[in-house]
């Protein structure tokens, strides 16, 4: 088999008749000179790195958990072929752990005057903006003995959006909404709803819905059907303060709150209601207002992408004042915050009356499923103590929720997996009762 490149050179050097000789400059030069010449030639024949042209294209956004492809186009303007190894550096959270080495490194060959495209596949593990770092290129000569190396910048940003895993619940909630909206045979009535039509009375109907004038004109009992009012205003308030940073499972509480808010926004926009968003701790972190039904969900997702919990105590008074300025007319204010006793009793309760006097208030909180598991523990002394601690924690949350309910607040307390559908059900219940 014929040897080429580096293997041929090393074989030739190994066959030089060196023999047994005393070390001398002449002998050293006799052996190393051919190697030095080969290295110099290899270096000279390597394509220059600085003159390379690099541009990017591809995905600019991706949902957390999905993959994004970013294409790098490399142009070789020199007269020498480019034989290179390339590292496309991104922040560590741009890949799953352990996959960065294989995902960011590429080999390529670009003939003189031509261009090649390589694709870096990202799979981010955190929300937010991921910005491309430097591109390091090592250009080898034909023998692979020497290389030129340099770095380039090709700016690119991929925004990692919330995963919106609760969208799987949307079809069932929309079916319930259609029932409330009078599009199926099941119709409901509540205060503040709009008259829809008349139909024949069936056992179980509310007798207050009987239209006696229409009944007198026909042989059967007629009842009025109603449909929930549209064009109501809903303000989603995300508490981004210290308590939202607590991890429940593998993610912060803020992520579960955002997922629930997205499902409610999707449902309410389909119901014809207007949805705004306020993210607040000690100042406004995000504000979305006045979006149309078709534009509200993408805008909310984009606004939530860069939100992170702030390690400060939430200013409840400032939050209430900002919510009132954002919603001057009667609205449904959905507070996605904690049910911990101290922040509620010291922060929210003193200013709650400012909200409930003008608005309908719904508070949704993320419960820790580990507490439920601890409450079931038995078998040894440690397990019994864990169960007692869990029972005490659940009792405190229940007491705090009852305090809020006495102030007219609807409370939803559920685990991360159940919070989004539970919040949607609470919204539908308020709509069916005519409280919106």
mmCIF file of N, CA and C in Angstrom, residues 239-247 253-254 309-310 312-314 337-338 340 343:
data_model
loop_
_atom_site.group_PDB
_atom_site.id
_atom_site.type_symbol
_atom_site.label_atom_id
_atom_site.label_comp_id
_atom_site.label_asym_id
_atom_site.label_seq_id
_atom_site.Cartn_x
_atom_site.Cartn_y
_atom_site.Cartn_z
ATOM 1 N N UNK A 239 -45.451 37.162 39.409
ATOM 2 C CA UNK A 239 -44.553 37.589 40.477
ATOM 3 C C UNK A 239 -43.168 37.011 40.176
ATOM 4 N N UNK A 240 -42.209 37.875 39.868
ATOM 5 C CA UNK A 240 -40.862 37.422 39.529
ATOM 6 C C UNK A 240 -39.881 37.624 40.684
ATOM 7 N N UNK A 241 -40.411 37.785 41.895
ATOM 8 C CA UNK A 241 -39.563 38.009 43.057
ATOM 9 C C UNK A 241 -38.919 36.744 43.586
ATOM 10 N N UNK A 242 -38.418 36.853 44.806
ATOM 11 C CA UNK A 242 -37.606 35.797 45.403
ATOM 12 C C UNK A 242 -38.305 34.451 45.433
ATOM 13 N N UNK A 243 -39.575 34.430 45.788
ATOM 14 C CA UNK A 243 -40.262 33.142 45.939
ATOM 15 C C UNK A 243 -40.437 32.409 44.615
ATOM 16 N N UNK A 244 -40.384 33.134 43.494
ATOM 17 C CA UNK A 244 -40.539 32.471 42.198
ATOM 18 C C UNK A 244 -39.290 31.703 41.790
ATOM 19 N N UNK A 245 -38.175 31.921 42.511
ATOM 20 C CA UNK A 245 -36.933 31.232 42.180
ATOM 21 C C UNK A 245 -36.866 29.834 42.788
ATOM 22 N N UNK A 246 -37.736 29.541 43.760
ATOM 23 C CA UNK A 246 -37.723 28.220 44.378
ATOM 24 C C UNK A 246 -37.978 27.127 43.357
ATOM 25 N N UNK A 247 -37.179 26.092 43.394
ATOM 26 C CA UNK A 247 -37.309 25.009 42.412
ATOM 27 C C UNK A 247 -38.309 23.971 42.902
ATOM 28 N N UNK A 253 -40.325 27.791 40.148
ATOM 29 C CA UNK A 253 -41.771 28.009 40.203
ATOM 30 C C UNK A 253 -42.229 28.960 39.097
ATOM 31 N N UNK A 254 -41.364 29.896 38.740
ATOM 32 C CA UNK A 254 -41.741 30.857 37.699
ATOM 33 C C UNK A 254 -42.075 30.155 36.395
ATOM 34 N N UNK A 309 -36.200 34.764 37.617
ATOM 35 C CA UNK A 309 -36.529 35.192 38.986
ATOM 36 C C UNK A 309 -35.462 36.148 39.524
ATOM 37 N N UNK A 310 -35.920 37.164 40.232
ATOM 38 C CA UNK A 310 -35.015 38.115 40.865
ATOM 39 C C UNK A 310 -34.962 37.824 42.363
ATOM 40 N N UNK A 312 -35.026 39.214 45.107
ATOM 41 C CA UNK A 312 -35.448 40.339 45.935
ATOM 42 C C UNK A 312 -36.872 40.066 46.407
ATOM 43 N N UNK A 313 -37.249 40.693 47.517
ATOM 44 C CA UNK A 313 -38.615 40.552 48.014
ATOM 45 C C UNK A 313 -39.545 41.388 47.145
ATOM 46 N N UNK A 314 -40.648 40.796 46.728
ATOM 47 C CA UNK A 314 -41.586 41.513 45.866
ATOM 48 C C UNK A 314 -42.246 42.660 46.625
ATOM 49 N N UNK A 337 -48.435 33.803 42.036
ATOM 50 C CA UNK A 337 -47.486 34.103 43.089
ATOM 51 C C UNK A 337 -47.474 32.960 44.098
ATOM 52 N N UNK A 338 -46.896 33.195 45.263
ATOM 53 C CA UNK A 338 -46.749 32.158 46.274
ATOM 54 C C UNK A 338 -47.924 32.157 47.235
ATOM 55 N N UNK A 340 -47.091 31.103 50.381
ATOM 56 C CA UNK A 340 -46.380 31.104 51.649
ATOM 57 C C UNK A 340 -46.962 32.173 52.560
ATOM 58 N N UNK A 343 -45.049 36.100 52.913
ATOM 59 C CA UNK A 343 -45.241 37.082 51.836
ATOM 60 C C UNK A 343 -46.700 37.503 51.660
#
